[in-house]
CSV table of C-alpha atoms and ligand atoms in Angstrom, one decimal:
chain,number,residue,atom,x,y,z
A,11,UNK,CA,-59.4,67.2,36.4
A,12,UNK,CA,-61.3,63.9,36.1
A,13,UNK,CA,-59.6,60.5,36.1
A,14,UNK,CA,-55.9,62.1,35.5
A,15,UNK,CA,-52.9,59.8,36.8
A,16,UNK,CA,-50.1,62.2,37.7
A,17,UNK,CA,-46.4,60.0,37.4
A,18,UNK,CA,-43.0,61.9,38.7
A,19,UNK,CA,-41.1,62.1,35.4
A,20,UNK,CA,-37.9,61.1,34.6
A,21,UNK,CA,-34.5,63.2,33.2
A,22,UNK,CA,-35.2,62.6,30.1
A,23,UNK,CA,-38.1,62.1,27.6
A,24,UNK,CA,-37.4,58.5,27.0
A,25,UNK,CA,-37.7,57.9,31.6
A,26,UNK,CA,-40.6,60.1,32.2
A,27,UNK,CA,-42.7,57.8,29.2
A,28,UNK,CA,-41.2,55.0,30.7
A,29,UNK,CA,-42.9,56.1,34.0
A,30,UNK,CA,-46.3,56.8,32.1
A,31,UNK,CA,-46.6,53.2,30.7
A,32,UNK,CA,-45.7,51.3,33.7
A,33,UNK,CA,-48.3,53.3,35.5
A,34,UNK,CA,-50.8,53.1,32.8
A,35,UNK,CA,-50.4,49.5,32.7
A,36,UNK,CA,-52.8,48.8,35.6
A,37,UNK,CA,-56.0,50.2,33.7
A,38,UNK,CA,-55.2,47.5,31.4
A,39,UNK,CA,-55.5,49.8,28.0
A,40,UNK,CA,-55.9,48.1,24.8
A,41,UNK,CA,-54.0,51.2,22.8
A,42,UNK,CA,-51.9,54.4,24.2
A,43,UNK,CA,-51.5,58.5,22.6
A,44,UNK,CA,-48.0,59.4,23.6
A,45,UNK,CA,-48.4,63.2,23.1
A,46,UNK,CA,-45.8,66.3,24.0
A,47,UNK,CA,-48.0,68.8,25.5
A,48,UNK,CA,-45.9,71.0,23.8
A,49,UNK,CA,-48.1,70.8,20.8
A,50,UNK,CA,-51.4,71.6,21.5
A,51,UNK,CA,-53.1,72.3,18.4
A,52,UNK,CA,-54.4,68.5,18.1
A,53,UNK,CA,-57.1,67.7,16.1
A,54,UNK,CA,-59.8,64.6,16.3
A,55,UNK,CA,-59.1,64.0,12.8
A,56,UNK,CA,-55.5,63.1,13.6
A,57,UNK,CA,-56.8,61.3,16.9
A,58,UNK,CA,-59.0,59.2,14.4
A,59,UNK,CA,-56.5,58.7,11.5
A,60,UNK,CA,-54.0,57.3,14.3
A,61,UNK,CA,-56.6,55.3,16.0
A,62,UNK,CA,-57.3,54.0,12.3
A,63,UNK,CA,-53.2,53.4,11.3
A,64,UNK,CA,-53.5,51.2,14.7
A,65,UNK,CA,-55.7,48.4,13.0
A,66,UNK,CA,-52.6,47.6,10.7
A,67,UNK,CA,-49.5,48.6,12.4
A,68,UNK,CA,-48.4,48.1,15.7
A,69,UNK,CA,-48.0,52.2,16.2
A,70,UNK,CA,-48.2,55.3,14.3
A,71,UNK,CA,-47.2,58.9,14.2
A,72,UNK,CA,-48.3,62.3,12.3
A,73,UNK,CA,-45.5,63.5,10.6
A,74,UNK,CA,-45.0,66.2,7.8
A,75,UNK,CA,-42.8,65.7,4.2
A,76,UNK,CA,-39.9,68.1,4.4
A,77,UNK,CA,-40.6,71.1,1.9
A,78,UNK,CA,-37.3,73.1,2.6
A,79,UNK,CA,-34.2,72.0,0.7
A,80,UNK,CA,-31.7,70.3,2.8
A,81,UNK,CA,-28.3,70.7,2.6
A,82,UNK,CA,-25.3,69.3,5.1
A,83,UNK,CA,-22.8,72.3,6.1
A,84,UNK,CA,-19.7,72.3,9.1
A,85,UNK,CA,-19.4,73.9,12.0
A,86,UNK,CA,-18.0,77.0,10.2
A,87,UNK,CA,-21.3,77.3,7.9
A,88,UNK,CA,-19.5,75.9,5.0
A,89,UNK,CA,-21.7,73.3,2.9
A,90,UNK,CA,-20.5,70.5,1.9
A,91,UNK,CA,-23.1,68.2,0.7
A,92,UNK,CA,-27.1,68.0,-0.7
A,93,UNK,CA,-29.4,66.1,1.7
A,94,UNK,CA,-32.1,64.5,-0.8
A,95,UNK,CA,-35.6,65.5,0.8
A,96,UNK,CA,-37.8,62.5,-0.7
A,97,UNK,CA,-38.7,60.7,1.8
A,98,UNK,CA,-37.7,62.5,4.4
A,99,UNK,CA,-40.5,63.7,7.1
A,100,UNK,CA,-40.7,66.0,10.5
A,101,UNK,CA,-42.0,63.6,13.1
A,102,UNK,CA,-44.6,65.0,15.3
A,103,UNK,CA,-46.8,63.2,18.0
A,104,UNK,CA,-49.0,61.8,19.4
A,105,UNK,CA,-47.7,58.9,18.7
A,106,UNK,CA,-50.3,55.8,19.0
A,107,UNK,CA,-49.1,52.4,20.0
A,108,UNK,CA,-51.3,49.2,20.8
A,109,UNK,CA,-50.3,49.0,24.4
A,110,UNK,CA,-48.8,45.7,25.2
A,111,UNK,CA,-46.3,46.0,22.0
A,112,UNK,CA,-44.9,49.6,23.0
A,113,UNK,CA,-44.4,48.7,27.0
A,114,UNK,CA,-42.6,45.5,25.9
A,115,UNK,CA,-40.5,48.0,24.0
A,116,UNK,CA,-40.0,50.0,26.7
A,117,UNK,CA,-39.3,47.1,29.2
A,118,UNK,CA,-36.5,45.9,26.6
A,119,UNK,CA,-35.1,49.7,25.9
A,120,UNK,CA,-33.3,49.5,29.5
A,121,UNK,CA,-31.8,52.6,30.3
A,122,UNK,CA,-30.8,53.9,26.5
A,123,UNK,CA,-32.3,57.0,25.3
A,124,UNK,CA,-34.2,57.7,22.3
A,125,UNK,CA,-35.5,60.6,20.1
A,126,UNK,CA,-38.9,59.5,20.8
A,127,UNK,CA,-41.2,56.8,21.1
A,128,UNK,CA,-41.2,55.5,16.9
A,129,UNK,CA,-37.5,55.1,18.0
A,130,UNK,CA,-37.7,52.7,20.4
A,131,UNK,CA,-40.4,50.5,19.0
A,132,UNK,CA,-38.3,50.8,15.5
A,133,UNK,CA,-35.6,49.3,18.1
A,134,UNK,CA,-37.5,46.7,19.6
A,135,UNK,CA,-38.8,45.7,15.7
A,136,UNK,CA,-42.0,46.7,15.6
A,137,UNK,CA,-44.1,48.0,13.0
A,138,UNK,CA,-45.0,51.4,12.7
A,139,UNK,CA,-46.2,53.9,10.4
A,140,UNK,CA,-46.5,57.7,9.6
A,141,UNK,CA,-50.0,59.6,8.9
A,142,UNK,CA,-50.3,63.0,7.5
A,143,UNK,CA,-49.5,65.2,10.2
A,144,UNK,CA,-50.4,68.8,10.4
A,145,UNK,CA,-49.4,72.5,10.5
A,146,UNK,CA,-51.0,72.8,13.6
A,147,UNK,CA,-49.7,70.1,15.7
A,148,UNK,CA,-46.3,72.7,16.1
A,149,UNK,CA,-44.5,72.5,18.9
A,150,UNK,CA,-44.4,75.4,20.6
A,151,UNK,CA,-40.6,76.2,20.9
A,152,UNK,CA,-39.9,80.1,21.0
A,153,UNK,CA,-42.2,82.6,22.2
A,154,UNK,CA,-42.8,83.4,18.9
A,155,UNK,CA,-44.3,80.1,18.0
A,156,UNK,CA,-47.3,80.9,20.3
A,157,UNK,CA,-48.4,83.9,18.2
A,158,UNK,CA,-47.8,81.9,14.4
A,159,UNK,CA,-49.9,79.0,16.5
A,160,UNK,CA,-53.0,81.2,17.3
A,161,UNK,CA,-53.2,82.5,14.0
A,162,UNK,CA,-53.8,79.0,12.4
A,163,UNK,CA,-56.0,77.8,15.1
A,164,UNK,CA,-58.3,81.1,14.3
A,165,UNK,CA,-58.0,81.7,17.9
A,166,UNK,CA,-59.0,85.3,18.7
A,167,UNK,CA,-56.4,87.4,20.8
A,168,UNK,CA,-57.4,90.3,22.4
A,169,UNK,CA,-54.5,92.9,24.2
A,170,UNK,CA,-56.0,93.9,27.3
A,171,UNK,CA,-54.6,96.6,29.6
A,172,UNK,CA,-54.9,96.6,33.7
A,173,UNK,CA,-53.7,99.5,35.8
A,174,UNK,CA,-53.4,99.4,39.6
A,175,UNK,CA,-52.2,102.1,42.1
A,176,UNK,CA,-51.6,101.7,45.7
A,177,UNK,CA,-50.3,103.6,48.8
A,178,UNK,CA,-48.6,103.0,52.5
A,179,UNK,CA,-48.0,105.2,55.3
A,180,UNK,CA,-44.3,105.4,56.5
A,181,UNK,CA,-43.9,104.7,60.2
A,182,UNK,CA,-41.3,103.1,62.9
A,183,UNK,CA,-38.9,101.0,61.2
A,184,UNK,CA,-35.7,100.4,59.4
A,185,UNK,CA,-36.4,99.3,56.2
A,186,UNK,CA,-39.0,99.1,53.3
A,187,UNK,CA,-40.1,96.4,51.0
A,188,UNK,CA,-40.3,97.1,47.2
A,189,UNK,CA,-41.2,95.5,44.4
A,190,UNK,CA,-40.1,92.7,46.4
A,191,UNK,CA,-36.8,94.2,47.5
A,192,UNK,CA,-35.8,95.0,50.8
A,193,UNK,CA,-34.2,98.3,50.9
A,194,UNK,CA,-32.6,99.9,54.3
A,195,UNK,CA,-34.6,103.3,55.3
A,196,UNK,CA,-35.1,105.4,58.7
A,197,UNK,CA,-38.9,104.6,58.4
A,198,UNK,CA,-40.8,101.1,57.7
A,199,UNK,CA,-44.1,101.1,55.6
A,200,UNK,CA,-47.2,100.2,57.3
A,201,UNK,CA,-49.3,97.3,56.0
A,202,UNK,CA,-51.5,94.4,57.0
A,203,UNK,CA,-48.8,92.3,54.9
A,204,UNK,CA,-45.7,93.7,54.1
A,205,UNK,CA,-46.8,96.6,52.6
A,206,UNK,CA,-44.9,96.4,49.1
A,207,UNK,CA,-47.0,99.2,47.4
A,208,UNK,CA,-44.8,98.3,44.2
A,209,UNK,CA,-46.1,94.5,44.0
A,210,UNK,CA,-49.9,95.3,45.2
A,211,UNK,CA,-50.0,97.9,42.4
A,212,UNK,CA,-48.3,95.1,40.0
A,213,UNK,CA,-50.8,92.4,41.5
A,214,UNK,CA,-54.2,94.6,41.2
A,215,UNK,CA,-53.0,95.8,37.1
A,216,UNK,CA,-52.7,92.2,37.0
A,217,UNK,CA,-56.3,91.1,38.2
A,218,UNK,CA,-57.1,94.3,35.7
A,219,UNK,CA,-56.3,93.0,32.3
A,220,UNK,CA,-58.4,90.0,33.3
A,221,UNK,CA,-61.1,91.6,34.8
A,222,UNK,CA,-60.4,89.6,38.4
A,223,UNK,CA,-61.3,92.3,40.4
A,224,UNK,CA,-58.6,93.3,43.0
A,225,UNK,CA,-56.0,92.6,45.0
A,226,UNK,CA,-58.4,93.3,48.5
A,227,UNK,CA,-61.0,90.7,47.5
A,228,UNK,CA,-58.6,88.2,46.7
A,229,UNK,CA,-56.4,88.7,50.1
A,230,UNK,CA,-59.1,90.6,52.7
A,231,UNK,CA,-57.0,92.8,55.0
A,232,UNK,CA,-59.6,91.4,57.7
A,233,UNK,CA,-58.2,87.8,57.0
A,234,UNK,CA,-55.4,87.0,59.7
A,235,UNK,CA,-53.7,84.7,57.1
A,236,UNK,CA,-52.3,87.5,55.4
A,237,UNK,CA,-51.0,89.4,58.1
A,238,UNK,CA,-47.4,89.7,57.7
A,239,UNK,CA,-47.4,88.1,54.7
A,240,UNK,CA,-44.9,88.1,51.6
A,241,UNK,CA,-46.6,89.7,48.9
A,242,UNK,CA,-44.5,87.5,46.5
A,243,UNK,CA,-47.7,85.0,47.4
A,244,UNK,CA,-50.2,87.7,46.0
A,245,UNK,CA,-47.9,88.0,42.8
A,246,UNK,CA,-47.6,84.7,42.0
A,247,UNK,CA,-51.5,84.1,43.1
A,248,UNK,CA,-51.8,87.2,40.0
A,249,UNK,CA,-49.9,85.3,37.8
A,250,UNK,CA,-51.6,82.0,37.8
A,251,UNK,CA,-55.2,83.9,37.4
A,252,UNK,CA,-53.8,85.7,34.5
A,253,UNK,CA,-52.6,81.9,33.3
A,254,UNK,CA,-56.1,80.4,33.9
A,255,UNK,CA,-58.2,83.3,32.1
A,256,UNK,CA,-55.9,82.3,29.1
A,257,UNK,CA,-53.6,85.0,29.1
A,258,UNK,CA,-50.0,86.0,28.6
A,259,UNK,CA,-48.3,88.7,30.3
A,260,UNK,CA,-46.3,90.7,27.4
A,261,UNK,CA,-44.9,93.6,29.3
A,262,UNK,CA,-45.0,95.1,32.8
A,263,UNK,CA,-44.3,99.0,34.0
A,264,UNK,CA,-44.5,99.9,37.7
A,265,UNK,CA,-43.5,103.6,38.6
A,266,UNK,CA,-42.2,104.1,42.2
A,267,UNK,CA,-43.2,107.8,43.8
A,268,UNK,CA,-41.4,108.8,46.8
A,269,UNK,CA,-38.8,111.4,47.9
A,270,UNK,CA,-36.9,108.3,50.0
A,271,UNK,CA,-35.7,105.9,49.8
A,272,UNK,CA,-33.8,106.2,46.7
A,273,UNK,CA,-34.5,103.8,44.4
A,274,UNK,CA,-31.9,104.0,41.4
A,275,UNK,CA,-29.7,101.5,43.2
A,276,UNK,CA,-32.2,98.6,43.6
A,277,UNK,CA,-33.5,98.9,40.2
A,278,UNK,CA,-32.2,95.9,38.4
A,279,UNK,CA,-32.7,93.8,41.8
A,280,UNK,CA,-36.2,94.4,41.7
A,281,UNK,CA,-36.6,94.1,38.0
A,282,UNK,CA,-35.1,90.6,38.4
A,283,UNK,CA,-36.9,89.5,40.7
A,284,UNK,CA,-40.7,91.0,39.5
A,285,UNK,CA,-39.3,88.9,36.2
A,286,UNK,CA,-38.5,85.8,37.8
A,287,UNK,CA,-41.8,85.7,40.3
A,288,UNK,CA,-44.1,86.4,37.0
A,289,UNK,CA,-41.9,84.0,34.5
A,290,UNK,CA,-41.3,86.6,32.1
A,291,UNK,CA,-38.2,87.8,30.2
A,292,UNK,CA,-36.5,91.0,32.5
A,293,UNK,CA,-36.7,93.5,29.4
A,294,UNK,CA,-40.4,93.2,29.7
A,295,UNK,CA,-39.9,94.6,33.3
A,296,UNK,CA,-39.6,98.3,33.5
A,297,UNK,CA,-39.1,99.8,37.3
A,298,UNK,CA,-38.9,103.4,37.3
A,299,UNK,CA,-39.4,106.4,40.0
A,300,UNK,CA,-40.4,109.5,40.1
A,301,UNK,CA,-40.9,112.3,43.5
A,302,UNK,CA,-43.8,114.8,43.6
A,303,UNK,CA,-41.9,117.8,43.8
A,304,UNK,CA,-41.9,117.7,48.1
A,305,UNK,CA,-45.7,118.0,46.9
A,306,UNK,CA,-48.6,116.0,48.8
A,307,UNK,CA,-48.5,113.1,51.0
A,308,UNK,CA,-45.5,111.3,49.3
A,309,UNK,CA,-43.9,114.9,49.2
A,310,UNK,CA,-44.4,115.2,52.7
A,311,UNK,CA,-43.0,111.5,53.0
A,312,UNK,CA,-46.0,110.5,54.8
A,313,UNK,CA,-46.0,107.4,52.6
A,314,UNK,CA,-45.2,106.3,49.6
A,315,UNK,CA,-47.1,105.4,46.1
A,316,UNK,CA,-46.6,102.9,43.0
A,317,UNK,CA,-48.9,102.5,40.2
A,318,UNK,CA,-48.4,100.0,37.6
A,319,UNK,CA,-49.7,99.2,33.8
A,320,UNK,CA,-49.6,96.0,32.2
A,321,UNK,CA,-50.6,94.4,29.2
A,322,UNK,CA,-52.0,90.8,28.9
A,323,UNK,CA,-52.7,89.2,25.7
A,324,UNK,CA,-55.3,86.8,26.0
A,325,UNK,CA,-57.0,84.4,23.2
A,326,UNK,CA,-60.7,83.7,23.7
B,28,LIG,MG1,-51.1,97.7,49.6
């Protein structure tokens, strides 16, 4: 990324913008954007509206009138009282300041805390207006919102389905290595890394959806960096390609097939942690197994199998 000053933030909103405008200070700027990145759907005619507020106020914000009625109630849901709505607008951002005014007004906030930026140059006295804000500068909230914000952007998304399969021989040992679980057995599994069939046939349905290829050409056996190595790294190596290419992984299915170990018990465990490596909600992680009868080479319990289906919604 060109030109991008990267500041550690703070606890709150109102320290990590302080942080932003003492470090953007030394490029001397005439006028700053402060923007959530939660709300991506920012257009240039909100950019150039702000820019435009700027020539008569000291900063400006989009914001949106209030169209729902509004009505005070207690903690028990009761109502008491009618809110009037005139007048009353949903704030959004970014939220354009000429520089100099809004650090002063973040020199003077000290430590306090505020909603957001209008706040503290309202508290330091300066003047600020709103703009028309828009539908589309939402912030993204719930996971939900993404699906209601790709609708009004027009932004084309496309379900697409990867499938991956892989196998490993049993040999010496004394325990196995699934879906990023380490399970006590009377064999090991043999692998350049540590042969977790369940996460390589995860990581490979992964690069699927996206058309990425697979899990050998990303991680070549023949390279010694990955000897030994946790496949947690491939997964989360899956992950962020799926993130890059612009997609979202909605659900994730992995079936086991072995006669041993047994793996009923670990289920949840491995669920959990497939969830937590790939960011997503554990009821869109199914683990399940299944034998062949005592048929074939996982019959035989020469090795062991997993195959896994995902699906990846991705907007184009
Ligand atoms: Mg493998």
């Amino acid at each position: 990324m060109p030109n991008v000053h990267f500041v550690e933030g703070g606890a709150t909103r109102t320290a990590s913008v302080r942080a932003g405008i003492r470090a953007a200070a030394q490029y001397g700027p005439e006028m700053i954007f402060i923007h959530d990145a939660a709300r991506p759907g920012l257009q240039p005619g909100t950019v150039a509206a702000l820019l435009d507020a700027l020539s008569e106020a000291d900063g400006a914000a989009p914001a949106l009138p209030v169209s729902d009625a509004l009505r005070r109630a207690g903690e028990d849901g009761a109502v008491s009282d009618l809110v009037a709505r005139d007048r009353l607008y949903r704030v959004q951002t970014p939220q354009a300041f000429k520089f100099k005014a809004i650090a002063a007004a973040y020199d003077q906030s000290g430590d306090a805390l505020y909603e957001d930026d209008l706040a503290v140059a309202h508290a330091a006295g300066l003047k600020t207006r709103l703009i028309p804000g828009e539908a589309r500068l939402m912030k993204l909230t719930y996971a939900e919102d993404f699906a209601i914000l790709e609708a009004m952007m027009g932004a084309q998304t496309r379900n697409c389905v990867g499938s991956g399969f892989d196998a490993h021989r049993f040999g010496e040992g004394d325990h196995v290595i699934l879906c990023g679980v380490k399970i006590p057995h009377d064999r090991g599994l043999i692998g350049h890394s540590d042969a977790d069939a369940g996460w390589h046939a995860l990581v490979d349905a992964l690069l699927g959806a996206i058309g990425a290829g697979d899990i050998g050409a990303h991680f070549p056996p023949t390279d010694a960096r990955w000897k030994g190595a946790n496949s947690e790294t491939f997964l989360r190596h899956a992950r962020d390609l799926v993130a890059q290419a612009g997609g979202r992984i909605q659900n994730v299915d992995v079936t086991l097939i072995c006669e041993r170990p047994k793996i009923g018990p670990h289920r949840d465990a491995m669920c959990a942690r497939t969830a937590e490596v790939l960011g997503l909600d554990p009821v869109f992680v199914n683990i399940k197994a299944t034998t062949t009868e005592k048929m074939g080479f996982t019959g035989r319990q020469e090795g062991l199998a997993a195959e896994a289906v995902v699906s990846v919604a991705r907007s184009f």
